[in-house]
XYZ file of C-alpha atoms in Angstrom:
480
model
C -26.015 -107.893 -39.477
C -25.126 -104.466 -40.119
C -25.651 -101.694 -42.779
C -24.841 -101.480 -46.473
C -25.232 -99.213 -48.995
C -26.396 -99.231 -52.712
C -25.751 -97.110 -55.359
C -27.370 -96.505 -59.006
C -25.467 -94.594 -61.813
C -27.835 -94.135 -64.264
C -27.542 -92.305 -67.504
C -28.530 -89.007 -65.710
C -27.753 -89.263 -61.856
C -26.417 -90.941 -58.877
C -28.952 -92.325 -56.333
C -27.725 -94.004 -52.936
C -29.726 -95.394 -50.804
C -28.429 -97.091 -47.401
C -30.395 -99.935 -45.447
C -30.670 -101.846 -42.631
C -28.731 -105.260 -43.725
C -31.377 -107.539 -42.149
C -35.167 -106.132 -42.713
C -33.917 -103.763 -46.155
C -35.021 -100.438 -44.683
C -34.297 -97.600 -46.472
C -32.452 -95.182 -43.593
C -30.940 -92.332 -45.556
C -30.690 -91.459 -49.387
C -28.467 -88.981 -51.550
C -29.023 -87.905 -55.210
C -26.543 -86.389 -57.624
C -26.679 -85.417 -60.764
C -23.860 -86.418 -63.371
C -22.345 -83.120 -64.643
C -22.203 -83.519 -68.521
C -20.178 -80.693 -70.726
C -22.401 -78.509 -72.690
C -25.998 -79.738 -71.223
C -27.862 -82.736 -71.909
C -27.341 -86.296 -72.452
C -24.353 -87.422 -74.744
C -23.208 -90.795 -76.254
C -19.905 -90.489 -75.166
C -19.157 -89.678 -71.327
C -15.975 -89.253 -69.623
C -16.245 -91.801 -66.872
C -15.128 -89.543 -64.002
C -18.178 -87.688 -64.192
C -19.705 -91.040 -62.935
C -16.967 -90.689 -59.779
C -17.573 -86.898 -59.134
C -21.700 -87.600 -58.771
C -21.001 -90.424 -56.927
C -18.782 -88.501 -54.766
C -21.255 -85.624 -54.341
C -24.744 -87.870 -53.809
C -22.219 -89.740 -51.061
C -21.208 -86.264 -49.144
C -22.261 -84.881 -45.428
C -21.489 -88.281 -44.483
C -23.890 -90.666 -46.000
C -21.595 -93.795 -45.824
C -20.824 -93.410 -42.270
C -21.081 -96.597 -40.753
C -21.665 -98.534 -44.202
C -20.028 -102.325 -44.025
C -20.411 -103.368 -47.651
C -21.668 -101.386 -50.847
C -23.371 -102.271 -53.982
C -23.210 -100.910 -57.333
C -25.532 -100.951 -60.321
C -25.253 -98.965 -63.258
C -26.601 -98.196 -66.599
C -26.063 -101.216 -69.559
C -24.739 -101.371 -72.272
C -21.786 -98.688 -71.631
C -18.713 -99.623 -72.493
C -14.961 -98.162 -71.321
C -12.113 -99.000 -73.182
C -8.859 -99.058 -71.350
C -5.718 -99.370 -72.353
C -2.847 -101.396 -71.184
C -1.852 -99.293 -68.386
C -5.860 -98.953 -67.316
C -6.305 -96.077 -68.968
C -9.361 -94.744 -70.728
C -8.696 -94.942 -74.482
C -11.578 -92.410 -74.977
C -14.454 -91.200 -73.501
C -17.189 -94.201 -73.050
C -19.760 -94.607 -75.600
C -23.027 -95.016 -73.679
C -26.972 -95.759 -74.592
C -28.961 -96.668 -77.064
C -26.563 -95.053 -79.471
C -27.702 -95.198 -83.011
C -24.268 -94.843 -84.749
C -23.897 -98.234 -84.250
C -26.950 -99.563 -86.472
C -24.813 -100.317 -89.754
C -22.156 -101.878 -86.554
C -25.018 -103.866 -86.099
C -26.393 -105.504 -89.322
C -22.480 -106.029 -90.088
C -22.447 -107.926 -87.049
C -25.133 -110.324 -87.960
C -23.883 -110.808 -91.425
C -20.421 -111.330 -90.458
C -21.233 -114.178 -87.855
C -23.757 -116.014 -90.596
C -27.495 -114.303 -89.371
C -29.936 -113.719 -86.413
C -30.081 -117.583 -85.583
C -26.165 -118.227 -84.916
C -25.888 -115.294 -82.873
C -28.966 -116.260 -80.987
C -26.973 -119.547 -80.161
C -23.926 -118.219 -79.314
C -24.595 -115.791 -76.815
C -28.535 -115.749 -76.476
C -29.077 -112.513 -78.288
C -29.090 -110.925 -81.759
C -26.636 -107.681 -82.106
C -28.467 -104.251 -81.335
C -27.267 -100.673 -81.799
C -27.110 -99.880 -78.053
C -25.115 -103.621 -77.028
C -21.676 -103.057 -76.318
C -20.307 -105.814 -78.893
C -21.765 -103.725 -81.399
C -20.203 -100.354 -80.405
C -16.512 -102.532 -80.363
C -17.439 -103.216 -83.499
C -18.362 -99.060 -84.431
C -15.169 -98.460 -82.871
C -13.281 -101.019 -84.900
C -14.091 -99.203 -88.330
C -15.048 -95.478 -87.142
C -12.174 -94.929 -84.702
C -9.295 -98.149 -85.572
C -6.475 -96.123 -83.699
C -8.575 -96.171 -80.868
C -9.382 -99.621 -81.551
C -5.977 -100.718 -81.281
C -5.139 -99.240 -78.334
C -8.517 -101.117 -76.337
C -6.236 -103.387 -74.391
C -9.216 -104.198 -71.550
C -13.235 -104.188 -71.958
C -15.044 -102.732 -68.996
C -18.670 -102.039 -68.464
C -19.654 -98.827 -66.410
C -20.898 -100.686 -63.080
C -17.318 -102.931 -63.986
C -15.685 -99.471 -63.853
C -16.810 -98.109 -60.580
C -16.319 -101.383 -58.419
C -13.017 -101.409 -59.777
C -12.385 -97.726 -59.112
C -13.666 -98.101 -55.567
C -11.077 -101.185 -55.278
C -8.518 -98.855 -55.842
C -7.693 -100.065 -59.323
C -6.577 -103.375 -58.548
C -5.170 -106.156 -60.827
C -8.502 -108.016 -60.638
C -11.159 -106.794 -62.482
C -14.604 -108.298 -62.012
C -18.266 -108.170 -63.202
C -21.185 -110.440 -62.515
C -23.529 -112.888 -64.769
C -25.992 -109.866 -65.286
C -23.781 -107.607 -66.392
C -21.604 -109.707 -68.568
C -25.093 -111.176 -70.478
C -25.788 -108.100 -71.788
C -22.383 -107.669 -73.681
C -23.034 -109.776 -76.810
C -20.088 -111.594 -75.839
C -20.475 -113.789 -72.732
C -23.360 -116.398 -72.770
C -26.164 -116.841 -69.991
C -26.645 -120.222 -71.536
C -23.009 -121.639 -71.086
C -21.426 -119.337 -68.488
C -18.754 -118.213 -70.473
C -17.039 -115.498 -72.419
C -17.268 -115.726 -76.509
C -13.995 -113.870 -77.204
C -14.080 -114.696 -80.602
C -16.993 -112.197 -81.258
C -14.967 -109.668 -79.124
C -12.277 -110.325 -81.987
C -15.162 -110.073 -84.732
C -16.614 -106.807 -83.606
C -13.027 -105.101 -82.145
C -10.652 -106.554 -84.675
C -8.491 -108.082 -82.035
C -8.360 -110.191 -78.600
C -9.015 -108.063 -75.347
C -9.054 -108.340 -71.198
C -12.626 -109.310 -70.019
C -13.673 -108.675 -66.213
C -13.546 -112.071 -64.592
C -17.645 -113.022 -64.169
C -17.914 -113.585 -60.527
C -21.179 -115.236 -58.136
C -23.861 -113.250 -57.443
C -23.191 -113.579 -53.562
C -19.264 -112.719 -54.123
C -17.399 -109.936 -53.259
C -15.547 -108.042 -55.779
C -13.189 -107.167 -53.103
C -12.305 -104.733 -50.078
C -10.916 -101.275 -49.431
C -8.066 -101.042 -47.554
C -10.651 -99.349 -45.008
C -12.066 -102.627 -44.518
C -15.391 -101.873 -46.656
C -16.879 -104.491 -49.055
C -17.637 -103.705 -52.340
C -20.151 -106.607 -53.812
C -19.947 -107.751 -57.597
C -22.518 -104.965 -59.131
C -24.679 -105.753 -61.520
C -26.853 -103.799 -64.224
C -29.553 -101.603 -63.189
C -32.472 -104.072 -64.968
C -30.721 -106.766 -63.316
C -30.459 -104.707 -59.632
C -34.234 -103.349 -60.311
C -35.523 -107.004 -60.461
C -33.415 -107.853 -57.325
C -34.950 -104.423 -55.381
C -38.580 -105.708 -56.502
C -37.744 -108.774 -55.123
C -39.279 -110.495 -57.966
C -39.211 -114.616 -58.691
C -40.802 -117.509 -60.417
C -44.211 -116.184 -61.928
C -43.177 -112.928 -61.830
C -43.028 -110.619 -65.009
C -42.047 -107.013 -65.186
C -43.806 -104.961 -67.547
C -41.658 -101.722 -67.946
C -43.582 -98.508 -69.615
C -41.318 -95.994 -71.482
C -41.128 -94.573 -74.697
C -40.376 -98.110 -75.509
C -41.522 -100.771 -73.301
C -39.873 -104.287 -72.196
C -41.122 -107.268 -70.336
C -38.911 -109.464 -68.379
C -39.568 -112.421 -66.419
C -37.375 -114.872 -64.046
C -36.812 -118.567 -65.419
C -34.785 -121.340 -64.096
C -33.065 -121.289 -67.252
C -31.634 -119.234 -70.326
C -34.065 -119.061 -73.295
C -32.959 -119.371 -76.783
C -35.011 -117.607 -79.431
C -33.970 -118.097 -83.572
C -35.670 -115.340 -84.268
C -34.027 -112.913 -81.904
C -36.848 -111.262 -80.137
C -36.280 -112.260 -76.282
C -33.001 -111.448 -75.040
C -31.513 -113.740 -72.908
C -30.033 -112.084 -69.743
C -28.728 -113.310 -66.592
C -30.769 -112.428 -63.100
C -28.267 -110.853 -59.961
C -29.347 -114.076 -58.341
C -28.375 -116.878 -59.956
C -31.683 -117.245 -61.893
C -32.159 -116.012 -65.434
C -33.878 -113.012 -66.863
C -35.521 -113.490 -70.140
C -36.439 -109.832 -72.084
C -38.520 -109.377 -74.742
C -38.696 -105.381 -75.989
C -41.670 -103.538 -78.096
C -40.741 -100.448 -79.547
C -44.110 -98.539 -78.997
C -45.267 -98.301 -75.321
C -45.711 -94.874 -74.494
C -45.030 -92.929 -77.491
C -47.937 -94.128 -79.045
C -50.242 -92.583 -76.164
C -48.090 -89.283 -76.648
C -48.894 -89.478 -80.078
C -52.789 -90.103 -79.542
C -52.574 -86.659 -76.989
C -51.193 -84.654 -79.678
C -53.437 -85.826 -82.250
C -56.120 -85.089 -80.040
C -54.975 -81.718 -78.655
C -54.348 -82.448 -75.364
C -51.824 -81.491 -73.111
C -50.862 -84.272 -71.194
C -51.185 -87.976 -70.431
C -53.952 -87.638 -67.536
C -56.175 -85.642 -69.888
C -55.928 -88.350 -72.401
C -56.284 -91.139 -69.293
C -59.200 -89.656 -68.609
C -60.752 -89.029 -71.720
C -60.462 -92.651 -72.242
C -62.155 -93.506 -69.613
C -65.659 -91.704 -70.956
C -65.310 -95.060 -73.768
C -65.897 -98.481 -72.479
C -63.590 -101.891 -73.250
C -62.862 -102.740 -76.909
C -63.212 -99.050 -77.887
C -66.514 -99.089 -79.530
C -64.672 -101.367 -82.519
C -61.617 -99.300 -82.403
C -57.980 -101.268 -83.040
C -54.549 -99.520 -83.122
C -51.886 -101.519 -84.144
C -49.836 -99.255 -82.086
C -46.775 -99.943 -84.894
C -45.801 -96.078 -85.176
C -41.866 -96.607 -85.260
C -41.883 -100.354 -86.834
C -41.970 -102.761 -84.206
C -38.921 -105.468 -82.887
C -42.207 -107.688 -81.298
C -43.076 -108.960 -83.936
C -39.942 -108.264 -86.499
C -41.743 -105.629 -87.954
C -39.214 -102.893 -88.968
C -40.535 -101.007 -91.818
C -44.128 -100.914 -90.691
C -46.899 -98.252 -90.076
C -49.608 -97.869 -87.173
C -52.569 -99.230 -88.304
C -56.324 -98.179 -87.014
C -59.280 -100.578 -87.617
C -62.753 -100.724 -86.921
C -63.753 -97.171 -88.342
C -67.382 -96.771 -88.185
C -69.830 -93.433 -87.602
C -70.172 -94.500 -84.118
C -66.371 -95.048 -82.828
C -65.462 -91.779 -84.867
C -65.807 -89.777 -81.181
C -61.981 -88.435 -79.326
C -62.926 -90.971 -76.277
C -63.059 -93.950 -77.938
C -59.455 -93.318 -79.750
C -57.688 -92.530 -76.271
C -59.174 -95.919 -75.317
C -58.022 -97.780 -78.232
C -54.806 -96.085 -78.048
C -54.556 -97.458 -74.373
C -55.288 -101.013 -75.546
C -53.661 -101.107 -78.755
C -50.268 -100.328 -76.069
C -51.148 -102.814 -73.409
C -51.772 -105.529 -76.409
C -48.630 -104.916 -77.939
C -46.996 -105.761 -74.720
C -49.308 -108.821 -73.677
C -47.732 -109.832 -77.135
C -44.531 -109.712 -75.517
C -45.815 -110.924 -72.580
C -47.040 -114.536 -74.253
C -43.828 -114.872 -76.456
C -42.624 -115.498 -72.850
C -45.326 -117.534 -72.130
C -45.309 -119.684 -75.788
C -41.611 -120.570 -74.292
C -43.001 -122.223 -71.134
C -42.603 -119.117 -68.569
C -44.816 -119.139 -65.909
C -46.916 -115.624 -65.474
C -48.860 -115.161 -62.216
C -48.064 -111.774 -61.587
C -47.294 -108.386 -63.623
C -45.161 -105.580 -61.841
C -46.035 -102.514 -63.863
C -43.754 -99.983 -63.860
C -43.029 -96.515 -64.955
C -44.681 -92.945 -64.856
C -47.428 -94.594 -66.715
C -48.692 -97.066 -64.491
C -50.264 -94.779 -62.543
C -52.845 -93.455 -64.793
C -56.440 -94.868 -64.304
C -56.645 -96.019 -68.191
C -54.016 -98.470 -67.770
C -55.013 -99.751 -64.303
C -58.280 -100.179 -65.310
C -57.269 -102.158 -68.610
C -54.313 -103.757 -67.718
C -54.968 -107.090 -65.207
C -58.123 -108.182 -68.058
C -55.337 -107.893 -71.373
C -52.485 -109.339 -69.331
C -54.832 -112.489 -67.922
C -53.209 -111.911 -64.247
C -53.018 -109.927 -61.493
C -51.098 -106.256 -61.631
C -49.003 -104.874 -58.910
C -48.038 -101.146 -58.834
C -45.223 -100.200 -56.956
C -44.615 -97.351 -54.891
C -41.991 -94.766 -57.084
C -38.286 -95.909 -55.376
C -35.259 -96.306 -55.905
C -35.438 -100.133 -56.822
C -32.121 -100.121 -58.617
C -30.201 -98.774 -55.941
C -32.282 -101.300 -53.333
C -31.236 -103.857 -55.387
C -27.821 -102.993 -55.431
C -27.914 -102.675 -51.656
C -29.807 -105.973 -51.308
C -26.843 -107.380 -53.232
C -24.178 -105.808 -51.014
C -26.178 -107.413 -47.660
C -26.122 -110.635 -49.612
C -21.843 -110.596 -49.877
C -21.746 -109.217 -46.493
C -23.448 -111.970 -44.701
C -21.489 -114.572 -46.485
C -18.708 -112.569 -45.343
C -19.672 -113.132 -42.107
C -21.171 -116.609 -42.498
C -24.628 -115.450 -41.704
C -26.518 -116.031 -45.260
C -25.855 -119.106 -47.675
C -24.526 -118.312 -50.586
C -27.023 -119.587 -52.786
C -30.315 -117.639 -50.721
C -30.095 -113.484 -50.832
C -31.959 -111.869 -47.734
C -35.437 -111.964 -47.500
C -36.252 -108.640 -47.578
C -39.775 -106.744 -47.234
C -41.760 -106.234 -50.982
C -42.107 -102.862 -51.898
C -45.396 -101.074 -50.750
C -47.773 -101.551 -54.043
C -51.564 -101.601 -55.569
C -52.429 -104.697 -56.117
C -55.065 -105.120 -59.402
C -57.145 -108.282 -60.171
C -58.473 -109.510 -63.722
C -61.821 -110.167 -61.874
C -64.955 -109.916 -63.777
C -63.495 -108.378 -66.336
C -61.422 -111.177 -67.527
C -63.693 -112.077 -70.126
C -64.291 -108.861 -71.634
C -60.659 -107.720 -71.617
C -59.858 -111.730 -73.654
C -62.133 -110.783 -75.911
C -60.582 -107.296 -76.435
C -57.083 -109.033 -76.997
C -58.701 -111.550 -79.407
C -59.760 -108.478 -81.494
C -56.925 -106.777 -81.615
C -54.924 -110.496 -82.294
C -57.553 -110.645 -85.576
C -56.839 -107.641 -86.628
C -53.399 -108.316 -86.522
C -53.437 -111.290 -88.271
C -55.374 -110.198 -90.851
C -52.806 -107.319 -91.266
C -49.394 -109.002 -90.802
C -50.701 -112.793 -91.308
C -47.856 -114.817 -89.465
C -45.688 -112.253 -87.692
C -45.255 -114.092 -84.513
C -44.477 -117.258 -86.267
């Protein structure tokens, strides 16, 4: 069929990776970083540093020979543009914590948590971009009043590769992540644009997940782009019974469902897949902070040291429970709350046996998440586990028993950039009348360990069941 391109602009670089249309072959990559004035990462970014990395990972000729392109990007960024298509100011990117007050105003305004989870599937957070408009709105009101058009960053760079066209598009994954367009009902709430900006504004026109956003006048087709969760899922290749389990500071679990998933009490997020499918999230706010925090409070040095220091203890810890609550927790609504450790005795006092427990209490919290998912009828067969994290032997060896199914490891790749590419062979051969619209390529999984429960299914249940009785007992009802 040819060869397409995909491209990831996260936070802190530009990948692009280009494959082989049919089989999804990675044949040549280029990296970039974004240059950012004065060092480090900043919550407001002049968009053209996106189009110089971009430029710069794409030199010595990478897109030779490229059809069709993909983009993903990084959510929740937001670039205001004025009526001439201007940049109003610089984009205000990430989880960007000026907006909390934005936030709570947000949920008053529109009458609580519940309405909001009706209306668009989510409840406002600091880093969404309804909730910067609505920063913006009282912090910056000249600025404000200028917005004439609402892009997001993947929105931005499809449109810049256009050529700036009249049309401006995004896709059902991009635009569920707003605050202001519903996965439930298809369709933009521009109402809570007006809430949060103070008046109406242009929104990107949500297009299929198999459409093209367009072509350059050299004849190359630029896909509809998507957000990087949403092109990540895609470059896993992940489907029904599959759940991603993502370890970072803070960790997230996602999951594909036939169809969008209202929750009153606001913790999953419900997001749109880049296939057509939906994308159900549910965040923790303690994944692998609190196993930095158990390092330092053990003196070690790294994450391996602690691994493997865990590893000297044996499942449930010797009685040890952490409540692995160190920054509050969002799952359950737990704000204002403190870690807790239980289970204290003469014999679990010993440095191996709080690794370990520090190593469950993490992987509990997120089989929390993982059956909030479950209590709303989502099928789990299968946990992709990814991040730096998933690599070390503490969480292999504990993870398939907590979670109740099997584990897969990917390889490190570029899976937001393969999914971006995956998307751009999808628009292609519809282009060319080679793929249905509804059915992306089958492309080849990602090269992965593979981790069964097996006999330790039982003893890793009954480590859950502790920690879920300790829990209780501590914060009686917080999943209810």
């Amino acid at each position: 069929m040819g060869i397409v391109a995909g491209l990831d602009s996260s936070p802190d670089f530009t990948r692009i990776v280009v494959c082989d249309a049919d089989t999804g072959a990675v044949l040549k990559q280029g990296y970039a970083p974004h240059p950012v004035e004065g060092g480090g990462r900043a919550s407001d970014v002049d968009p053209q540093a996106w189009l110089l990395s971009l430029g710069e990972a794409a030199g010595g000729g990478l897109l030779e020979g490229v059809q069709a392109i993909g983009v993903s990007s990084q959510q929740n960024a937001v670039v205001p543009l004025d009526a001439q298509g201007n940049t109003v100011r610089p984009a205000m990117v990430g989880g960007d914590k000026r907006a909390q007050v934005a936030a709570a105003d947000l949920v008053d305004a529109l009458g609580g948590r519940e309405v909001w989870a009706q209306a668009v599937g989510c409840v406002p957070q600091a880093a969404q971009p309804v909730t910067k408009l609505r920063w913006l709105n009282k912090t910056e009101p000249d600025a404000a009043l200028r917005t004439a058009v609402l892009l997001q960053a993947h929105d931005w760079l499809v449109w810049q590769l256009l050529g700036r066209p009249v049309r401006r598009t995004t896709d059902r994954g991009g635009a569920s992540g707003t605050g202001y367009w519903s996965a439930a009902t298809g369709a933009y709430r521009a109402d809570l644009v007006e809430l949060a900006l103070g008046h109406q504004a242009m929104l990107p026109e949500v297009i299929g997940p198999s459409e093209a956003a367009g072509t350059t006048p050299e004849g190359l087709l630029i896909s509809a782009g998507t957000g990087e969760t949403m092109a990540a899922a895609f470059g896993l290749g992940i489907g029904l019974g599959d759940a991603v389990v993502s370890l970072g500071a803070s960790g997230s679990v996602m999951a594909v469902h036939p169809e969008a998933l209202v929750d009153n009490g606001g913790m999953i997020t419900s997001l749109a897949d880049a296939t057509g499918m939906h994308l159900p999230v549910v965040t923790t706010l303690n994944a692998v902070r609190t196993l930095r925090g158990a390092a330092e409070m053990l003196g070690l040095n790294d994450l391996e040291s602690l691994s493997e220091l865990a590893m000297k203890s044996t499942p449930g810890s010797h009685g040890l429970v952490l409540l692995p609550y160190l920054e509050g927790e969002r799952t359950p609504n737990l704000p204002h709350t403190a870690g807790t450790l239980s289970g204290l005795r003469r014999e679990s006092m010993k440095p191996e046996h709080l690794a370990r427990a520090a190593f469950e209490g993490m992987l509990c919290g997120l089989a929390d998440a993982l059956d909030v998912l479950r209590g709303r009828g989502v099928e789990v067969r299968r946990v992709f586990l990814l991040g730096a994290a998933a690599e070390l032997s503490a969480v292999q060896a504990a993870a398939p028993a907590l979670f109740g199914a099997q584990v897969v490891v990917p390889q490190p790749a570029d899976y937001a950039a393969i999914g971006a590419a995956r998307q751009a062979a999808w628009a292609l051969g519809v282009s060319q009348g080679t793929l249905d619209p509804r059915t992306p390529p089958m492309w080849q999984g990602p090269a992965a360990q593979v981790l069964e429960p097996g006999e330790e299914l039982a003893v890793g249940q009954a480590v859950r069941q502790q920690y879920v009785s300790v829990r209780e007992q501590t914060y009686p009802g917080a999943f209810r």
